[in-house]
mmCIF file of C-alpha atoms in Angstrom:
data_model
loop_
_atom_site.group_PDB
_atom_site.id
_atom_site.type_symbol
_atom_site.label_atom_id
_atom_site.label_comp_id
_atom_site.label_asym_id
_atom_site.label_seq_id
_atom_site.Cartn_x
_atom_site.Cartn_y
_atom_site.Cartn_z
ATOM 1 C CA MET A 20 -18.501 -3.825 3.751
ATOM 2 C CA ALA A 21 -16.906 -1.669 1.054
ATOM 3 C CA ILE A 22 -16.675 -3.337 -2.370
ATOM 4 C CA TYR A 23 -13.817 -2.873 -4.789
ATOM 5 C CA ARG A 24 -14.644 -2.096 -8.392
ATOM 6 C CA ALA A 25 -12.537 -0.107 -10.833
ATOM 7 C CA GLU A 26 -13.096 -1.141 -14.429
ATOM 8 C CA THR A 27 -11.984 0.634 -17.566
ATOM 9 C CA LYS A 28 -12.838 0.335 -21.237
ATOM 10 C CA PRO A 29 -12.418 2.543 -24.306
ATOM 11 C CA ILE A 30 -15.257 4.285 -26.086
ATOM 12 C CA SER A 31 -14.647 3.422 -29.726
ATOM 13 C CA ARG A 32 -16.328 4.183 -33.034
ATOM 14 C CA SER A 33 -15.614 0.614 -34.131
ATOM 15 C CA ALA A 34 -18.170 -0.495 -31.520
ATOM 16 C CA GLY A 35 -20.712 2.026 -32.835
ATOM 17 C CA ARG A 36 -20.356 4.279 -29.803
ATOM 18 C CA SER A 37 -20.248 8.050 -29.548
ATOM 19 C CA VAL A 38 -18.376 9.817 -26.770
ATOM 20 C CA VAL A 39 -20.902 12.686 -26.959
ATOM 21 C CA ALA A 40 -23.779 10.265 -26.355
ATOM 22 C CA ALA A 41 -21.894 8.645 -23.483
ATOM 23 C CA ALA A 42 -21.234 12.011 -21.837
ATOM 24 C CA ALA A 43 -24.887 13.042 -22.229
ATOM 25 C CA TYR A 44 -26.159 9.853 -20.578
ATOM 26 C CA ARG A 45 -23.694 9.953 -17.686
ATOM 27 C CA SER A 46 -24.171 13.659 -16.934
ATOM 28 C CA GLY A 47 -27.940 13.609 -17.444
ATOM 29 C CA GLU A 48 -27.820 16.381 -20.041
ATOM 30 C CA ASP A 49 -28.959 17.040 -23.606
ATOM 31 C CA LEU A 50 -26.008 17.083 -26.004
ATOM 32 C CA THR A 51 -25.832 17.179 -29.816
ATOM 33 C CA ASN A 52 -23.141 15.375 -31.798
ATOM 34 C CA GLU A 53 -21.955 18.035 -34.226
ATOM 35 C CA ILE A 54 -20.501 15.449 -36.611
ATOM 36 C CA ASP A 55 -23.750 13.653 -37.456
ATOM 37 C CA GLY A 56 -26.249 16.134 -35.917
ATOM 38 C CA ARG A 57 -27.816 13.492 -33.633
ATOM 39 C CA GLU A 58 -29.341 14.791 -30.415
ATOM 40 C CA HIS A 59 -28.858 12.800 -27.221
ATOM 41 C CA LYS A 60 -31.431 13.928 -24.679
ATOM 42 C CA TYR A 61 -30.863 12.552 -21.203
ATOM 43 C CA SER A 62 -31.948 15.497 -19.081
ATOM 44 C CA PRO A 63 -34.785 13.344 -17.598
ATOM 45 C CA ARG A 64 -32.021 11.340 -15.910
ATOM 46 C CA GLN A 65 -30.747 14.419 -14.093
ATOM 47 C CA SER A 66 -32.277 13.285 -10.793
ATOM 48 C CA SER A 67 -30.086 10.152 -10.773
ATOM 49 C CA VAL A 68 -26.875 12.178 -10.995
ATOM 50 C CA ALA A 69 -25.665 13.163 -7.526
ATOM 51 C CA HIS A 70 -22.590 15.082 -8.662
ATOM 52 C CA LYS A 71 -20.760 16.013 -11.870
ATOM 53 C CA ALA A 72 -17.635 17.998 -12.692
ATOM 54 C CA ILE A 73 -15.018 18.448 -15.423
ATOM 55 C CA PHE A 74 -11.276 18.778 -14.793
ATOM 56 C CA VAL A 75 -8.663 19.884 -17.339
ATOM 57 C CA PRO A 76 -4.924 20.593 -17.137
ATOM 58 C CA GLY A 77 -4.360 24.081 -15.778
ATOM 59 C CA GLY A 78 -7.818 24.260 -14.241
ATOM 60 C CA GLY A 79 -10.736 26.406 -15.281
ATOM 61 C CA SER A 80 -14.250 25.629 -16.480
ATOM 62 C CA VAL A 81 -15.118 23.778 -19.687
ATOM 63 C CA ASP A 82 -18.375 23.374 -21.547
ATOM 64 C CA ARG A 83 -19.278 19.672 -21.706
ATOM 65 C CA SER A 84 -20.562 19.894 -25.281
ATOM 66 C CA ASP A 85 -17.428 21.711 -26.480
ATOM 67 C CA LEU A 86 -15.174 19.186 -24.764
ATOM 68 C CA TRP A 87 -16.660 16.001 -26.161
ATOM 69 C CA ASN A 88 -17.468 17.359 -29.606
ATOM 70 C CA GLY A 89 -13.828 18.459 -29.696
ATOM 71 C CA ALA A 90 -12.811 14.919 -28.817
ATOM 72 C CA GLU A 91 -14.957 13.583 -31.665
ATOM 73 C CA THR A 92 -13.647 16.011 -34.305
ATOM 74 C CA SER A 93 -10.007 15.488 -33.282
ATOM 75 C CA GLU A 94 -10.203 11.859 -34.478
ATOM 76 C CA LYS A 95 -10.272 11.092 -38.219
ATOM 77 C CA ARG A 96 -10.265 7.291 -38.257
ATOM 78 C CA LYS A 97 -13.624 5.548 -38.481
ATOM 79 C CA ASP A 98 -12.503 3.055 -35.820
ATOM 80 C CA ALA A 99 -10.862 5.622 -33.524
ATOM 81 C CA ARG A 100 -11.061 5.601 -29.771
ATOM 82 C CA THR A 101 -12.673 8.892 -28.805
ATOM 83 C CA GLY A 102 -12.735 8.426 -25.028
ATOM 84 C CA ARG A 103 -12.016 6.145 -22.087
ATOM 85 C CA GLU A 104 -14.297 5.366 -19.169
ATOM 86 C CA TRP A 105 -13.577 4.233 -15.623
ATOM 87 C CA VAL A 106 -16.471 2.784 -13.606
ATOM 88 C CA LEU A 107 -15.878 3.009 -9.858
ATOM 89 C CA ALA A 108 -17.819 1.556 -6.937
ATOM 90 C CA LEU A 109 -18.025 4.291 -4.295
ATOM 91 C CA PRO A 110 -18.037 3.162 -0.629
ATOM 92 C CA HIS A 111 -21.573 3.388 0.752
ATOM 93 C CA GLU A 112 -20.007 4.008 4.181
ATOM 94 C CA LEU A 113 -19.153 7.565 3.045
ATOM 95 C CA THR A 114 -21.511 10.520 2.884
ATOM 96 C CA SER A 115 -22.670 11.976 -0.417
ATOM 97 C CA ASP A 116 -20.174 14.852 -0.210
ATOM 98 C CA GLN A 117 -17.344 12.466 0.728
ATOM 99 C CA ARG A 118 -18.129 10.224 -2.252
ATOM 100 C CA ALA A 119 -18.139 13.226 -4.593
ATOM 101 C CA GLU A 120 -14.778 14.423 -3.257
ATOM 102 C CA LEU A 121 -13.330 10.925 -3.617
ATOM 103 C CA ALA A 122 -14.396 10.708 -7.272
ATOM 104 C CA ASP A 123 -13.025 14.208 -7.932
ATOM 105 C CA SER A 124 -9.668 13.315 -6.329
ATOM 106 C CA PHE A 125 -9.370 10.337 -8.682
ATOM 107 C CA ALA A 126 -10.137 12.629 -11.643
ATOM 108 C CA ARG A 127 -7.437 15.101 -10.566
ATOM 109 C CA GLU A 128 -4.922 12.264 -10.394
ATOM 110 C CA LEU A 129 -5.761 11.222 -13.970
ATOM 111 C CA VAL A 130 -5.383 14.822 -15.188
ATOM 112 C CA GLU A 131 -1.994 15.087 -13.492
ATOM 113 C CA ARG A 132 -0.852 11.658 -14.681
ATOM 114 C CA TYR A 133 -1.898 11.807 -18.349
ATOM 115 C CA GLY A 134 -2.598 15.473 -19.162
ATOM 116 C CA VAL A 135 -6.132 14.659 -20.329
ATOM 117 C CA ALA A 136 -9.552 16.166 -19.621
ATOM 118 C CA VAL A 137 -11.698 14.204 -17.156
ATOM 119 C CA ASP A 138 -15.497 14.277 -16.826
ATOM 120 C CA VAL A 139 -16.904 12.913 -13.528
ATOM 121 C CA ALA A 140 -20.512 11.840 -12.921
ATOM 122 C CA VAL A 141 -21.546 10.263 -9.591
ATOM 123 C CA HIS A 142 -24.729 8.195 -9.909
ATOM 124 C CA LEU A 143 -27.174 7.302 -7.177
ATOM 125 C CA PRO A 144 -28.319 3.697 -6.680
ATOM 126 C CA GLY A 145 -31.230 2.689 -8.910
ATOM 127 C CA GLU A 146 -34.704 2.586 -7.360
ATOM 128 C CA GLU A 147 -35.033 -1.162 -7.917
ATOM 129 C CA GLY A 148 -31.340 -2.013 -7.503
ATOM 130 C CA ASP A 149 -29.000 -2.349 -4.570
ATOM 131 C CA ASP A 150 -29.354 0.763 -2.424
ATOM 132 C CA ARG A 151 -25.629 0.612 -1.685
ATOM 133 C CA ASN A 152 -24.704 0.839 -5.372
ATOM 134 C CA HIS A 153 -23.227 4.336 -5.333
ATOM 135 C CA HIS A 154 -20.902 4.541 -8.310
ATOM 136 C CA ALA A 155 -19.046 6.980 -10.525
ATOM 137 C CA HIS A 156 -18.520 7.173 -14.267
ATOM 138 C CA VAL A 157 -15.189 8.880 -14.981
ATOM 139 C CA MET A 158 -14.667 9.673 -18.661
ATOM 140 C CA THR A 159 -11.321 10.847 -20.048
ATOM 141 C CA THR A 160 -10.201 12.108 -23.421
ATOM 142 C CA THR A 161 -7.761 9.855 -25.248
ATOM 143 C CA ARG A 162 -5.621 12.829 -26.217
ATOM 144 C CA THR A 163 -3.769 15.352 -24.091
ATOM 145 C CA ILE A 164 -5.398 18.752 -23.631
ATOM 146 C CA GLU A 165 -3.968 22.252 -23.657
ATOM 147 C CA ARG A 166 -5.759 25.551 -23.265
ATOM 148 C CA GLY A 167 -4.832 28.245 -25.787
ATOM 149 C CA ALA A 168 -4.326 31.948 -25.077
ATOM 150 C CA ASP A 169 -7.924 32.611 -26.143
ATOM 151 C CA GLY A 170 -9.208 29.978 -23.730
ATOM 152 C CA THR A 171 -10.041 27.345 -26.336
ATOM 153 C CA LEU A 172 -8.995 23.741 -25.873
ATOM 154 C CA THR A 173 -6.426 22.113 -28.134
ATOM 155 C CA PHE A 174 -6.171 18.335 -28.485
ATOM 156 C CA GLY A 175 -2.615 17.013 -28.672
ATOM 157 C CA ASP A 176 -1.074 13.539 -28.942
ATOM 158 C CA LYS A 177 -2.587 10.348 -27.594
ATOM 159 C CA SER A 178 -2.028 9.913 -23.858
ATOM 160 C CA THR A 179 0.450 7.199 -22.872
ATOM 161 C CA ILE A 180 -2.217 4.794 -21.620
ATOM 162 C CA GLU A 181 -3.745 4.711 -25.108
ATOM 163 C CA LEU A 182 -0.511 3.808 -26.916
ATOM 164 C CA SER A 183 0.381 0.340 -28.163
ATOM 165 C CA ASP A 184 2.815 -1.745 -26.146
ATOM 166 C CA LYS A 185 5.361 -1.425 -28.975
ATOM 167 C CA LYS A 186 5.171 2.366 -28.906
ATOM 168 C CA ARG A 187 5.290 2.407 -25.106
ATOM 169 C CA ALA A 188 8.396 0.188 -25.141
ATOM 170 C CA SER A 189 10.164 2.626 -27.490
ATOM 171 C CA MET A 190 9.449 5.339 -24.893
ATOM 172 C CA GLY A 191 10.810 3.248 -22.042
ATOM 173 C CA LEU A 192 7.359 2.492 -20.628
ATOM 174 C CA GLY A 193 5.894 -0.824 -19.509
ATOM 175 C CA LYS A 194 2.850 -2.570 -20.927
ATOM 176 C CA ALA A 195 -0.513 -0.795 -20.993
ATOM 177 C CA ALA A 196 -2.021 -3.596 -18.899
ATOM 178 C CA ASP A 197 0.493 -2.799 -16.152
ATOM 179 C CA GLU A 198 -0.515 0.841 -16.403
ATOM 180 C CA VAL A 199 -4.155 -0.098 -15.834
ATOM 181 C CA THR A 200 -3.149 -2.155 -12.793
ATOM 182 C CA GLU A 201 -1.318 0.854 -11.344
ATOM 183 C CA VAL A 202 -4.388 3.063 -11.772
ATOM 184 C CA ARG A 203 -6.577 0.401 -10.144
ATOM 185 C CA GLN A 204 -4.182 0.385 -7.214
ATOM 186 C CA LEU A 205 -4.312 4.188 -7.129
ATOM 187 C CA TRP A 206 -8.092 4.033 -6.774
ATOM 188 C CA ALA A 207 -7.826 1.570 -3.867
ATOM 189 C CA THR A 208 -5.358 3.871 -2.118
ATOM 190 C CA LEU A 209 -7.533 6.970 -2.560
ATOM 191 C CA ALA A 210 -10.658 5.130 -1.389
ATOM 192 C CA ASN A 211 -8.929 3.711 1.697
ATOM 193 C CA VAL A 212 -7.579 7.146 2.636
ATOM 194 C CA ALA A 213 -11.109 8.557 2.347
ATOM 195 C CA LEU A 214 -12.529 5.740 4.486
ATOM 196 C CA GLU A 215 -9.868 6.243 7.149
ATOM 197 C CA ARG A 216 -10.410 10.006 7.156
ATOM 198 C CA ALA A 217 -14.149 9.385 7.646
ATOM 199 C CA GLY A 218 -13.442 7.123 10.630
ATOM 200 C CA GLN A 219 -14.615 3.962 8.865
ATOM 201 C CA GLU A 220 -12.939 0.584 9.426
ATOM 202 C CA ALA A 221 -13.857 -0.808 5.994
ATOM 203 C CA ARG A 222 -11.083 -1.069 3.407
ATOM 204 C CA ILE A 223 -10.857 -2.211 -0.221
ATOM 205 C CA ASP A 224 -8.082 -4.078 -2.049
ATOM 206 C CA HIS A 225 -7.409 -4.075 -5.785
ATOM 207 C CA ARG A 226 -5.641 -7.452 -5.651
ATOM 208 C CA THR A 227 -7.285 -10.801 -6.374
ATOM 209 C CA ASN A 228 -8.310 -13.082 -3.514
ATOM 210 C CA GLU A 229 -5.467 -15.451 -4.411
ATOM 211 C CA VAL A 230 -2.836 -12.734 -4.191
ATOM 212 C CA GLN A 231 -4.321 -11.527 -0.902
ATOM 213 C CA GLY A 232 -4.065 -15.052 0.471
ATOM 214 C CA LEU A 233 -7.835 -15.339 0.903
ATOM 215 C CA ASP A 234 -9.255 -18.833 0.484
ATOM 216 C CA ARG A 235 -12.557 -17.868 -1.074
ATOM 217 C CA VAL A 236 -14.034 -17.705 -4.556
ATOM 218 C CA PRO A 237 -15.045 -14.232 -5.817
ATOM 219 C CA GLU A 238 -18.678 -13.574 -6.731
ATOM 220 C CA ARG A 239 -19.846 -12.210 -10.055
ATOM 221 C CA HIS A 240 -20.880 -8.591 -10.425
ATOM 222 C CA MET A 241 -24.670 -8.133 -10.502
ATOM 223 C CA GLY A 242 -25.852 -5.271 -12.653
ATOM 224 C CA ALA A 243 -28.865 -3.103 -11.927
ATOM 225 C CA ASN A 244 -31.231 -5.252 -14.021
ATOM 226 C CA VAL A 245 -30.177 -8.471 -12.290
ATOM 227 C CA VAL A 246 -30.534 -6.888 -8.848
ATOM 228 C CA ALA A 247 -34.011 -5.606 -9.768
ATOM 229 C CA LEU A 248 -35.152 -9.095 -10.860
ATOM 230 C CA GLU A 249 -33.714 -10.689 -7.718
ATOM 231 C CA ARG A 250 -35.515 -8.177 -5.499
ATOM 232 C CA LYS A 251 -38.775 -9.063 -7.205
ATOM 233 C CA GLY A 252 -38.217 -12.720 -6.335
ATOM 234 C CA HIS A 253 -37.013 -13.877 -9.742
ATOM 235 C CA GLU A 254 -33.967 -16.108 -9.682
ATOM 236 C CA THR A 255 -31.260 -15.284 -12.205
ATOM 237 C CA PRO A 256 -28.180 -17.278 -13.365
ATOM 238 C CA THR A 257 -25.878 -14.699 -11.797
ATOM 239 C CA GLY A 258 -27.858 -14.675 -8.576
ATOM 240 C CA ASN A 259 -27.850 -18.499 -8.390
ATOM 241 C CA HIS A 260 -24.116 -18.562 -9.074
ATOM 242 C CA ASN A 261 -23.436 -16.055 -6.300
ATOM 243 C CA ARG A 262 -25.642 -17.934 -3.817
ATOM 244 C CA ARG A 263 -23.709 -21.128 -4.519
ATOM 245 C CA ILE A 264 -20.391 -19.317 -4.145
ATOM 246 C CA ARG A 265 -21.499 -17.748 -0.851
ATOM 247 C CA ALA A 266 -22.461 -21.205 0.485
ATOM 248 C CA GLU A 267 -19.109 -22.675 -0.592
ATOM 249 C CA ASN A 268 -17.218 -19.759 0.936
ATOM 250 C CA ALA A 269 -19.145 -20.215 4.199
ATOM 251 C CA GLN A 270 -18.131 -23.893 4.282
ATOM 252 C CA ARG A 271 -14.522 -22.937 3.555
ATOM 253 C CA ALA A 272 -14.618 -20.422 6.413
ATOM 254 C CA GLU A 273 -15.964 -23.089 8.814
ATOM 255 C CA VAL A 274 -13.189 -25.522 7.853
ATOM 256 C CA ILE A 275 -10.546 -22.810 8.221
ATOM 257 C CA ASP A 276 -11.912 -21.744 11.617
ATOM 258 C CA PHE A 277 -11.915 -25.392 12.804
ATOM 259 C CA ALA A 278 -8.347 -25.932 11.588
ATOM 260 C CA ARG A 279 -7.217 -22.674 13.186
ATOM 261 C CA ALA A 280 -8.770 -23.683 16.538
ATOM 262 C CA LYS A 281 -7.018 -27.078 16.429
ATOM 263 C CA LEU A 282 -3.736 -25.434 15.538
ATOM 264 C CA GLU A 283 -4.073 -23.058 18.471
ATOM 265 C CA GLN A 284 -4.637 -26.040 20.783
ATOM 266 C CA VAL A 285 -1.500 -27.759 19.481
ATOM 267 C CA VAL A 286 0.527 -24.576 19.876
ATOM 268 C CA LYS A 287 -0.724 -24.191 23.464
ATOM 269 C CA VAL A 288 0.265 -27.789 24.341
ATOM 270 C CA MET A 289 3.702 -27.254 22.807
ATOM 271 C CA ARG A 290 4.150 -23.968 24.640
ATOM 272 C CA ASP A 291 3.190 -25.584 27.982
ATOM 273 C CA GLY A 292 5.636 -28.418 27.282
ATOM 274 C CA PHE A 293 8.458 -26.013 26.548
ATOM 275 C CA GLU A 294 7.751 -24.099 29.748
ATOM 276 C CA LYS A 295 7.993 -27.322 31.793
ATOM 277 C CA VAL A 296 11.273 -28.232 30.127
ATOM 278 C CA ALA A 297 12.603 -24.746 30.832
ATOM 279 C CA GLN A 298 11.614 -25.033 34.497
ATOM 280 C CA ALA A 299 13.413 -28.407 34.741
ATOM 281 C CA PHE A 300 16.541 -26.892 33.257
ATOM 282 C CA ASP A 301 16.305 -24.027 35.737
ATOM 283 C CA ARG A 302 16.439 -26.543 38.592
ATOM 284 C CA ILE A 303 19.539 -28.365 37.299
ATOM 285 C CA THR A 304 21.283 -25.318 35.927
ATOM 286 C CA PRO A 305 23.485 -24.383 38.992
ATOM 287 C CA PRO A 306 25.441 -27.695 39.303
ATOM 288 C CA VAL A 307 25.606 -28.164 35.556
ATOM 289 C CA GLN A 308 26.777 -24.603 35.125
ATOM 290 C CA LYS A 309 29.575 -25.083 37.690
ATOM 291 C CA LYS A 310 30.814 -28.194 35.890
ATOM 292 C CA ALA A 311 30.647 -26.390 32.603
ATOM 293 C CA GLU A 312 32.586 -23.434 33.964
ATOM 294 C CA LYS A 313 35.247 -25.747 35.447
ATOM 295 C CA ALA A 314 35.638 -27.573 32.146
ATOM 296 C CA ALA A 315 35.723 -24.304 30.276
ATOM 297 C CA ASN A 316 38.454 -22.926 32.553
ATOM 298 C CA LYS A 317 40.476 -26.147 32.123
ATOM 299 C CA TRP A 318 40.278 -25.919 28.347
ATOM 300 C CA ALA A 319 41.043 -22.204 28.486
ATOM 301 C CA ALA A 320 44.234 -22.923 30.483
ATOM 302 C CA PHE A 321 45.184 -25.668 28.037
ATOM 303 C CA ALA A 322 44.582 -23.365 25.092
ATOM 304 C CA LYS A 323 46.654 -20.659 26.822
ATOM 305 C CA GLY A 324 49.523 -23.117 27.283
ATOM 306 C CA LEU A 325 49.334 -24.169 23.676
ATOM 307 C CA LYS A 326 49.356 -20.575 22.609
ATOM 308 C CA ALA A 327 52.383 -19.777 24.820
ATOM 309 C CA GLY A 328 54.259 -22.839 23.551
ATOM 310 C CA ALA A 329 53.463 -21.997 19.989
ATOM 311 C CA ALA A 330 54.685 -18.440 20.530
ATOM 312 C CA LYS A 331 57.919 -19.707 22.114
ATOM 313 C CA ASN A 332 58.560 -22.121 19.243
ATOM 314 C CA ALA A 333 57.826 -19.405 16.747
ATOM 315 C CA GLU A 334 60.375 -17.064 18.397
ATOM 316 C CA ALA A 335 63.048 -19.815 18.418
ATOM 317 C CA GLU A 336 62.397 -20.539 14.753
ATOM 318 C CA ARG A 337 62.650 -16.838 13.963
ATOM 319 C CA LYS A 338 66.054 -16.638 15.698
ATOM 320 C CA ARG A 339 67.314 -19.763 13.922
ATOM 321 C CA LEU A 340 66.341 -18.378 10.538
ATOM 322 C CA ALA A 341 67.987 -15.050 11.367
ATOM 323 C CA GLU A 342 71.253 -16.790 12.332
ATOM 324 C CA GLU A 343 71.230 -18.864 9.141
ATOM 325 C CA ARG A 344 70.666 -15.733 7.128
ATOM 326 C CA GLN A 345 73.604 -14.009 8.839
ATOM 327 C CA ARG A 346 75.888 -17.034 8.213
ATOM 328 C CA ALA A 347 74.857 -17.129 4.569
ATOM 329 C CA GLU A 348 75.575 -13.408 4.175
ATOM 330 C CA ALA A 349 79.022 -13.834 5.842
ATOM 331 C CA ALA A 350 79.893 -16.750 3.565
ATOM 332 C CA GLU A 351 78.829 -14.785 0.532
ATOM 333 C CA LYS A 352 80.951 -11.862 1.637
ATOM 334 C CA GLU A 353 83.958 -14.146 2.161
ATOM 335 C CA ARG A 354 83.522 -15.640 -1.329
ATOM 336 C CA ALA A 355 83.412 -12.182 -2.861
ATOM 337 C CA GLU A 356 86.541 -11.079 -1.047
ATOM 338 C CA GLN A 357 88.406 -14.296 -2.033
ATOM 339 C CA LYS A 358 87.426 -13.745 -5.652
ATOM 340 C CA ALA A 359 88.803 -10.220 -5.483
ATOM 341 C CA ARG A 360 92.101 -11.461 -4.007
ATOM 342 C CA ASP A 361 92.410 -14.141 -6.707
ATOM 343 C CA ALA A 362 91.858 -11.545 -9.415
ATOM 344 C CA LYS A 363 94.488 -9.255 -7.929
ATOM 345 C CA ALA A 364 97.042 -12.085 -7.700
ATOM 346 C CA TYR A 365 96.395 -13.020 -11.329
ATOM 347 C CA GLN A 366 97.011 -9.423 -12.448
ATOM 348 C CA GLU A 367 100.226 -9.256 -10.498
ATOM 349 C CA MET A 368 101.388 -12.513 -12.120
ATOM 350 C CA LEU A 369 100.736 -11.112 -15.585
ATOM 351 C CA GLN A 370 102.663 -7.955 -14.788
ATOM 352 C CA ALA A 371 105.638 -9.978 -13.506
ATOM 353 C CA ARG A 372 105.802 -12.040 -16.711
ATOM 354 C CA ALA A 373 105.723 -8.936 -18.805
ATOM 355 C CA GLN A 374 108.611 -7.436 -16.880
ATOM 356 C CA ARG A 375 110.744 -10.578 -17.285
ATOM 357 C CA ARG A 376 110.201 -10.640 -21.016
ATOM 358 C CA GLY A 377 111.261 -7.047 -21.233
ATOM 359 C CA ARG A 378 114.577 -7.690 -19.521
ATOM 360 C CA LYS A 379 115.434 -10.605 -21.783
ATOM 361 C CA ARG A 380 115.096 -8.416 -24.815
#
């Protein structure tokens, strides 16, 4: 069963860490920190590194020492973050080449997403650890990278995932924690695509058991040292915790299986009951249907009569209103004409008076 693991943490000077030392250990190489002159010799670990590669924006090869010493010298603060690391559990169901390609595809996505340089190192399981513990260390610069005309690398601004939430908000971005969740989901998607392409049924999920709707308690991660002690027969707190959790999860699974079986029985009884009821209705349907159709036709005829009567009444009312309107218009016309006649008669009377007065003079 494939296991999901995609953890990230910064490599910071405040924690006393050096990104050059981290790169040397993960790649199994000898690198010198040019700031303090310290040599980090991890070439004896070369046999534990199954695959390593560096990816930068625009492509091309990069010297590992130049890259990480450049990352160190680009930071001036004594508490600066000089790198970021992602630790990924690679599906043991894949072949060595498939695991390497999967890790490289994740690195390319980070380069495209943030414009940073990415250093990939795929590690083999430890000799005394879990032989399925194939994993990758993916280191990124905290600053964007550009290649100059002469081929040298130039370190730019901090990548968006390294910015504070306040700065991200001013740029219209969400919280950094949400960004990490998106990258964790990206890893799950890439891994599942690789598993499907390889013809494997196993899948991984970045979500918690609760969000997935799984009624089981997650186990704690066991590092290489804990696994080695357990294999030698020594019980460890983490091992004891996981054994207890596995027992509790097994009991939960038994209860769930029992409840599911009972529920299926109840559903079957209900389904059989419904089928019997349906068959009974099928037997009585013809006579009942005839009665229903007769009643429906009766009510349809009644409704049709009501509709016809209502239409007839509406037409009579329309005619009545039209006649009243015509009578009102005729009366109004008659009043106007009478008013005009009265006005004319009054004018004639005035003219007659004026004529009589004129004769008397």
